[in-house]
GROMACS .gro file of C-alpha atoms in nm:
model
  264
    1MET     CA    1   0.940   2.002  -0.967
    2ARG     CA    2   0.969   1.798  -0.651
    3ARG     CA    3   1.298   1.783  -0.462
    4SER     CA    4   1.212   1.500  -0.222
    5ALA     CA    5   0.991   1.193  -0.202
    6LEU     CA    6   0.894   0.925   0.046
    7ALA     CA    7   0.762   0.570   0.040
    8VAL     CA    8   0.608   0.351   0.308
    9THR     CA    9   0.667  -0.022   0.275
   10ALA     CA   10   0.425  -0.299   0.382
   11ASP     CA   11   0.583  -0.318   0.729
   12ASP     CA   12   0.517   0.058   0.781
   13THR     CA   13   0.885   0.147   0.746
   14ILE     CA   14   0.926   0.501   0.610
   15HIS     CA   15   1.188   0.570   0.342
   16PHE     CA   16   1.268   0.929   0.248
   17VAL     CA   17   1.491   1.062  -0.030
   18GLY     CA   18   1.613   1.419  -0.056
   19THR     CA   19   1.915   1.631  -0.134
   20PHE     CA   20   2.166   1.836   0.057
   21SER     CA   21   2.459   2.058  -0.039
   22ASP     CA   22   2.791   1.992   0.137
   23THR     CA   23   2.658   1.918   0.488
   24ALA     CA   24   2.332   1.815   0.651
   25MET     CA   25   2.209   1.681   0.982
   26ILE     CA   26   1.943   1.415   0.917
   27GLY     CA   27   1.803   1.274   1.236
   28ASP     CA   28   2.111   1.219   1.448
   29THR     CA   29   2.344   1.162   1.150
   30LEU     CA   30   2.577   1.429   1.015
   31LEU     CA   31   2.650   1.398   0.643
   32ALA     CA   32   2.941   1.598   0.501
   33ILE     CA   33   3.021   1.553   0.131
   34PRO     CA   34   3.099   1.839  -0.111
   35GLY     CA   35   2.842   1.914  -0.382
   36LEU     CA   36   2.474   1.832  -0.424
   37ASN     CA   37   2.411   1.487  -0.280
   38LEU     CA   38   2.115   1.249  -0.283
   39PHE     CA   39   2.039   1.065   0.041
   40LEU     CA   40   1.808   0.786   0.154
   41ALA     CA   41   1.685   0.800   0.515
   42THR     CA   42   1.487   0.523   0.682
   43PHE     CA   43   1.265   0.555   0.990
   44THR     CA   44   1.033   0.328   1.183
   45SER     CA   45   0.660   0.405   1.194
   46SER     CA   46   0.718   0.567   1.533
   47GLY     CA   47   0.983   0.803   1.395
   48GLU     CA   48   1.296   0.627   1.514
   49GLN     CA   49   1.589   0.660   1.274
   50VAL     CA   50   1.708   0.331   1.126
   51ARG     CA   51   1.975   0.446   0.881
   52VAL     CA   52   2.085   0.730   0.654
   53ARG     CA   53   2.316   0.699   0.357
   54VAL     CA   54   2.415   0.889   0.044
   55ILE     CA   55   2.301   0.708  -0.273
   56GLY     CA   56   2.401   0.954  -0.547
   57SER     CA   57   2.494   1.306  -0.646
   58GLU     CA   58   2.379   1.581  -0.882
   59LEU     CA   59   2.032   1.425  -0.896
   60ARG     CA   60   1.697   1.569  -0.792
   61PRO     CA   61   1.449   1.307  -0.665
   62VAL     CA   62   1.096   1.321  -0.802
   63ALA     CA   63   0.928   0.996  -0.695
   64LEU     CA   64   0.994   0.699  -0.467
   65GLU     CA   65   0.769   0.392  -0.455
   66PRO     CA   66   0.788   0.060  -0.271
   67VAL     CA   67   0.812  -0.270  -0.458
   68PRO     CA   68   0.643  -0.585  -0.323
   69GLY     CA   69   0.910  -0.760  -0.116
   70GLY     CA   70   1.068  -0.446   0.028
   71ASP     CA   71   1.274  -0.291  -0.254
   72LEU     CA   72   1.229   0.070  -0.367
   73VAL     CA   73   1.209   0.239  -0.708
   74LEU     CA   74   1.344   0.591  -0.748
   75GLY     CA   75   1.269   0.840  -1.024
   76ALA     CA   76   1.496   1.144  -1.053
   77THR     CA   77   1.630   1.403  -1.294
   78SER     CA   78   1.991   1.501  -1.345
   79ARG     CA   79   2.106   1.841  -1.224
   80ASP     CA   80   2.440   1.856  -1.405
   81THR     CA   81   2.597   1.697  -1.713
   82SER     CA   82   2.770   1.449  -1.482
   83PHE     CA   83   2.591   1.268  -1.199
   84MET     CA   84   2.624   0.958  -0.985
   85ILE     CA   85   2.388   0.679  -0.878
   86GLY     CA   86   2.534   0.440  -0.623
   87THR     CA   87   2.902   0.419  -0.717
   88THR     CA   88   2.845   0.469  -1.092
   89THR     CA   89   2.919   0.803  -1.258
   90LEU     CA   90   2.715   0.888  -1.567
   91ASN     CA   91   2.712   1.172  -1.819
   92THR     CA   92   2.398   1.313  -1.974
   93PHE     CA   93   2.344   1.223  -2.338
   94ALA     CA   94   2.578   1.438  -2.552
   95ASN     CA   95   2.682   1.609  -2.225
   96MET     CA   96   2.386   1.846  -2.255
   97GLY     CA   97   2.040   1.898  -2.112
   98VAL     CA   98   1.866   1.711  -1.832
   99ASP     CA   99   1.814   1.333  -1.829
  100ILE     CA  100   1.582   1.094  -1.647
  101LEU     CA  101   1.715   0.838  -1.399
  102LEU     CA  102   1.509   0.535  -1.296
  103ALA     CA  103   1.664   0.303  -1.037
  104ARG     CA  104   1.565   0.007  -0.826
  105MET     CA  105   1.740  -0.039  -0.494
  106ASP     CA  106   1.703  -0.259  -0.191
  107ARG     CA  107   1.579  -0.126   0.142
  108TYR     CA  108   1.938  -0.044   0.241
  109GLY     CA  109   1.998   0.179  -0.062
  110ASN     CA  110   2.209  -0.066  -0.263
  111ILE     CA  111   2.141  -0.011  -0.634
  112ILE     CA  112   2.006  -0.322  -0.809
  113TRP     CA  113   1.966  -0.168  -1.156
  114TYR     CA  114   1.924   0.171  -1.317
  115ASP     CA  115   1.821   0.314  -1.653
  116GLN     CA  116   1.920   0.654  -1.786
  117SER     CA  117   1.666   0.796  -2.031
  118GLY     CA  118   1.669   1.106  -2.248
  119GLY     CA  119   1.800   1.253  -2.568
  120PRO     CA  120   2.108   1.432  -2.708
  121SER     CA  121   1.961   1.780  -2.674
  122TYR     CA  122   2.027   2.090  -2.465
  123LEU     CA  123   1.659   2.077  -2.367
  124SER     CA  124   1.526   1.908  -2.054
  125ASP     CA  125   1.372   1.562  -2.035
  126ASN     CA  126   1.184   1.509  -1.709
  127ILE     CA  127   1.011   1.241  -1.510
  128ALA     CA  128   0.694   1.357  -1.332
  129ASP     CA  129   0.581   1.045  -1.148
  130LEU     CA  130   0.603   0.666  -1.127
  131ALA     CA  131   0.395   0.380  -0.993
  132VAL     CA  132   0.467   0.011  -0.930
  133HIS     CA  133   0.238  -0.273  -1.038
  134PRO     CA  134   0.172  -0.567  -0.803
  135ASP     CA  135   0.411  -0.781  -1.013
  136GLY     CA  136   0.689  -0.524  -0.977
  137ALA     CA  137   0.655  -0.370  -1.325
  138ILE     CA  138   0.691   0.008  -1.327
  139ALA     CA  139   0.489   0.279  -1.501
  140ILE     CA  140   0.657   0.618  -1.543
  141THR     CA  141   0.538   0.942  -1.697
  142GLY     CA  142   0.694   1.277  -1.781
  143ARG     CA  143   0.795   1.474  -2.087
  144ILE     CA  144   1.066   1.475  -2.352
  145ARG     CA  145   1.166   1.747  -2.600
  146SER     CA  146   1.387   1.550  -2.838
  147ASP     CA  147   1.422   1.191  -2.958
  148ALA     CA  148   1.484   0.998  -2.638
  149GLN     CA  149   1.629   0.659  -2.549
  150PHE     CA  150   1.445   0.442  -2.294
  151ASP     CA  151   1.661   0.134  -2.239
  152THR     CA  152   1.662  -0.021  -2.591
  153ILE     CA  153   1.361   0.177  -2.715
  154LEU     CA  154   1.414   0.501  -2.910
  155GLN     CA  155   1.109   0.727  -2.886
  156THR     CA  156   1.105   0.995  -3.155
  157VAL     CA  157   0.926   1.331  -3.139
  158PRO     CA  158   0.828   1.559  -3.430
  159ASP     CA  159   0.959   1.887  -3.281
  160ILE     CA  160   1.113   2.048  -2.971
  161ASN     CA  161   0.780   2.120  -2.803
  162PRO     CA  162   0.722   1.931  -2.479
  163HIS     CA  163   0.572   1.590  -2.551
  164GLY     CA  164   0.431   1.385  -2.268
  165PHE     CA  165   0.516   1.017  -2.247
  166VAL     CA  166   0.410   0.706  -2.059
  167ALA     CA  167   0.648   0.409  -2.036
  168ARG     CA  168   0.640   0.066  -1.879
  169TYR     CA  169   0.944  -0.119  -1.743
  170SER     CA  170   0.965  -0.477  -1.623
  171ALA     CA  171   1.056  -0.549  -1.261
  172GLY     CA  172   1.407  -0.620  -1.388
  173GLY     CA  173   1.449  -0.280  -1.555
  174THR     CA  174   1.374  -0.362  -1.920
  175ALA     CA  175   1.167  -0.104  -2.107
  176GLN     CA  176   0.862  -0.283  -2.249
  177TRP     CA  177   0.696   0.007  -2.430
  178VAL     CA  178   0.696   0.386  -2.454
  179LYS     CA  179   0.405   0.596  -2.576
  180LEU     CA  180   0.382   0.968  -2.647
  181PHE     CA  181   0.084   1.098  -2.456
  182GLY     CA  182  -0.046   1.454  -2.428
  183TYR     CA  183   0.137   1.771  -2.341
  184GLU     CA  184   0.265   1.731  -1.986
  185PRO     CA  185   0.152   1.437  -1.772
  186GLU     CA  186   0.175   1.511  -1.402
  187ALA     CA  187   0.080   1.188  -1.224
  188VAL     CA  188   0.042   0.813  -1.279
  189ASP     CA  189  -0.100   0.524  -1.079
  190VAL     CA  190  -0.181   0.158  -1.151
  191ASP     CA  191  -0.444  -0.104  -1.072
  192ALA     CA  192  -0.430  -0.477  -1.000
  193ASP     CA  193  -0.517  -0.566  -1.362
  194GLY     CA  194  -0.206  -0.409  -1.517
  195ASN     CA  195  -0.367  -0.084  -1.630
  196CYS     CA  196  -0.210   0.253  -1.561
  197TYR     CA  197  -0.392   0.585  -1.518
  198VAL     CA  198  -0.238   0.915  -1.624
  199ALA     CA  199  -0.345   1.269  -1.541
  200GLY     CA  200  -0.199   1.573  -1.716
  201PHE     CA  201  -0.263   1.930  -1.818
  202GLY     CA  202  -0.230   2.182  -2.098
  203ALA     CA  203  -0.439   2.447  -2.272
  204ASN     CA  204  -0.689   2.475  -2.559
  205HIS     CA  205  -0.967   2.223  -2.596
  206ILE     CA  206  -0.874   1.944  -2.839
  207ASP     CA  207  -0.994   1.598  -2.932
  208PRO     CA  208  -0.886   1.297  -2.719
  209ALA     CA  209  -0.713   1.162  -3.030
  210ASP     CA  210  -0.466   1.450  -3.008
  211ILE     CA  211  -0.378   1.358  -2.652
  212ILE     CA  212  -0.334   0.994  -2.751
  213SER     CA  213  -0.101   1.093  -3.037
  214GLY     CA  214   0.114   1.311  -2.812
  215ASN     CA  215  -0.005   1.648  -2.944
  216PRO     CA  216   0.186   1.917  -2.748
  217SER     CA  217  -0.138   2.103  -2.679
  218GLY     CA  218  -0.434   1.986  -2.470
  219VAL     CA  219  -0.661   2.043  -2.173
  220HIS     CA  220  -0.626   1.862  -1.843
  221TYR     CA  221  -0.722   1.502  -1.882
  222LEU     CA  222  -0.746   1.160  -1.720
  223ALA     CA  223  -0.665   0.850  -1.922
  224SER     CA  224  -0.647   0.475  -1.878
  225ILE     CA  225  -0.382   0.268  -2.063
  226ASP     CA  226  -0.363  -0.110  -2.058
  227SER     CA  227  -0.061  -0.332  -1.991
  228VAL     CA  228   0.056  -0.332  -2.355
  229GLY     CA  229   0.025   0.044  -2.409
  230GLU     CA  230  -0.319   0.062  -2.570
  231VAL     CA  231  -0.551   0.340  -2.458
  232ASN     CA  232  -0.868   0.224  -2.281
  233TRP     CA  233  -1.028   0.568  -2.251
  234VAL     CA  234  -0.963   0.942  -2.213
  235VAL     CA  235  -1.183   1.196  -2.034
  236MET     CA  236  -1.148   1.575  -2.046
  237PRO     CA  237  -1.350   1.877  -1.920
  238ASP     CA  238  -1.581   2.048  -2.166
  239ASP     CA  239  -1.404   2.383  -2.185
  240GLY     CA  240  -1.077   2.528  -2.310
  241ASN     CA  241  -0.930   2.682  -1.996
  242TYR     CA  242  -0.615   2.581  -1.817
  243GLY     CA  243  -0.639   2.302  -1.565
  244PHE     CA  244  -0.380   2.119  -1.359
  245ALA     CA  245  -0.399   1.761  -1.232
  246HIS     CA  246  -0.142   1.724  -0.954
  247ASP     CA  247  -0.191   1.373  -0.819
  248ILE     CA  248  -0.384   1.054  -0.882
  249GLU     CA  249  -0.472   0.748  -0.674
  250VAL     CA  250  -0.645   0.422  -0.768
  251ASN     CA  251  -0.806   0.229  -0.483
  252ALA     CA  252  -0.852  -0.146  -0.445
  253ASP     CA  253  -1.193  -0.130  -0.614
  254GLY     CA  254  -1.046   0.035  -0.923
  255ASP     CA  255  -1.192   0.379  -0.848
  256VAL     CA  256  -0.971   0.666  -0.967
  257TRP     CA  257  -0.922   0.983  -0.762
  258VAL     CA  258  -0.758   1.294  -0.908
  259ALA     CA  259  -0.652   1.608  -0.720
  260GLY     CA  260  -0.582   1.935  -0.899
  261ASN     CA  261  -0.735   2.268  -0.985
  262HIS     CA  262  -0.952   2.402  -1.262
  263ARG     CA  263  -1.008   2.756  -1.391
  264THR     CA  264  -1.341   2.844  -1.551
   0.00000   0.00000   0.00000
């Protein structure tokens, strides 16, 4: 799982999130706060430091993406049963397991809104990736292992096996839909028409319908999902060996690029 992430805004400003324990020198700024802390550092395109600040604690960053207008969206997982985002302290559901944290902040690191997702289980719920639509809506993907709350939406699962999910949030932080999808999605990206594209992995060749229904088994796959959560298409290799899709990009023409590895 990733422990840092960066985003480049339209003006070529570079924003970087990471963690440090107790003390760290970031650029020319010394940070000294006990515990595991989450920081946001900002640099110009030429590498000059603009600012560094602590924006949370006991969180591990997974993804950071720019929002049109200059804001940022952060995806992270909790490290302990108690964690902090901005000045707000939260506890994991039922004080167990690992939860998902999605937050929008301005370019200075001020938290605009956040959503804590997950379930009351000792098992881990994780975010793997996120992407931002041109209108500011957010697509996230990851996995859950128990019934999980996403804003006002409760997504149930049939067992404790890992179940992949894809979810869409509005620009204001309201969950619009959540869909179980495959075994373990690894990456998500979006296009200008509101579709999102998900790449994941698993084992044992199965039918695309099993991936769509959130079957905890499956080969590596690429899928397209529309703006209301309906599946446009799913493609998979024609064998039953393990494969891993690590990243995905959609260009301005709607072409989809996937990076990963495949074992024959």
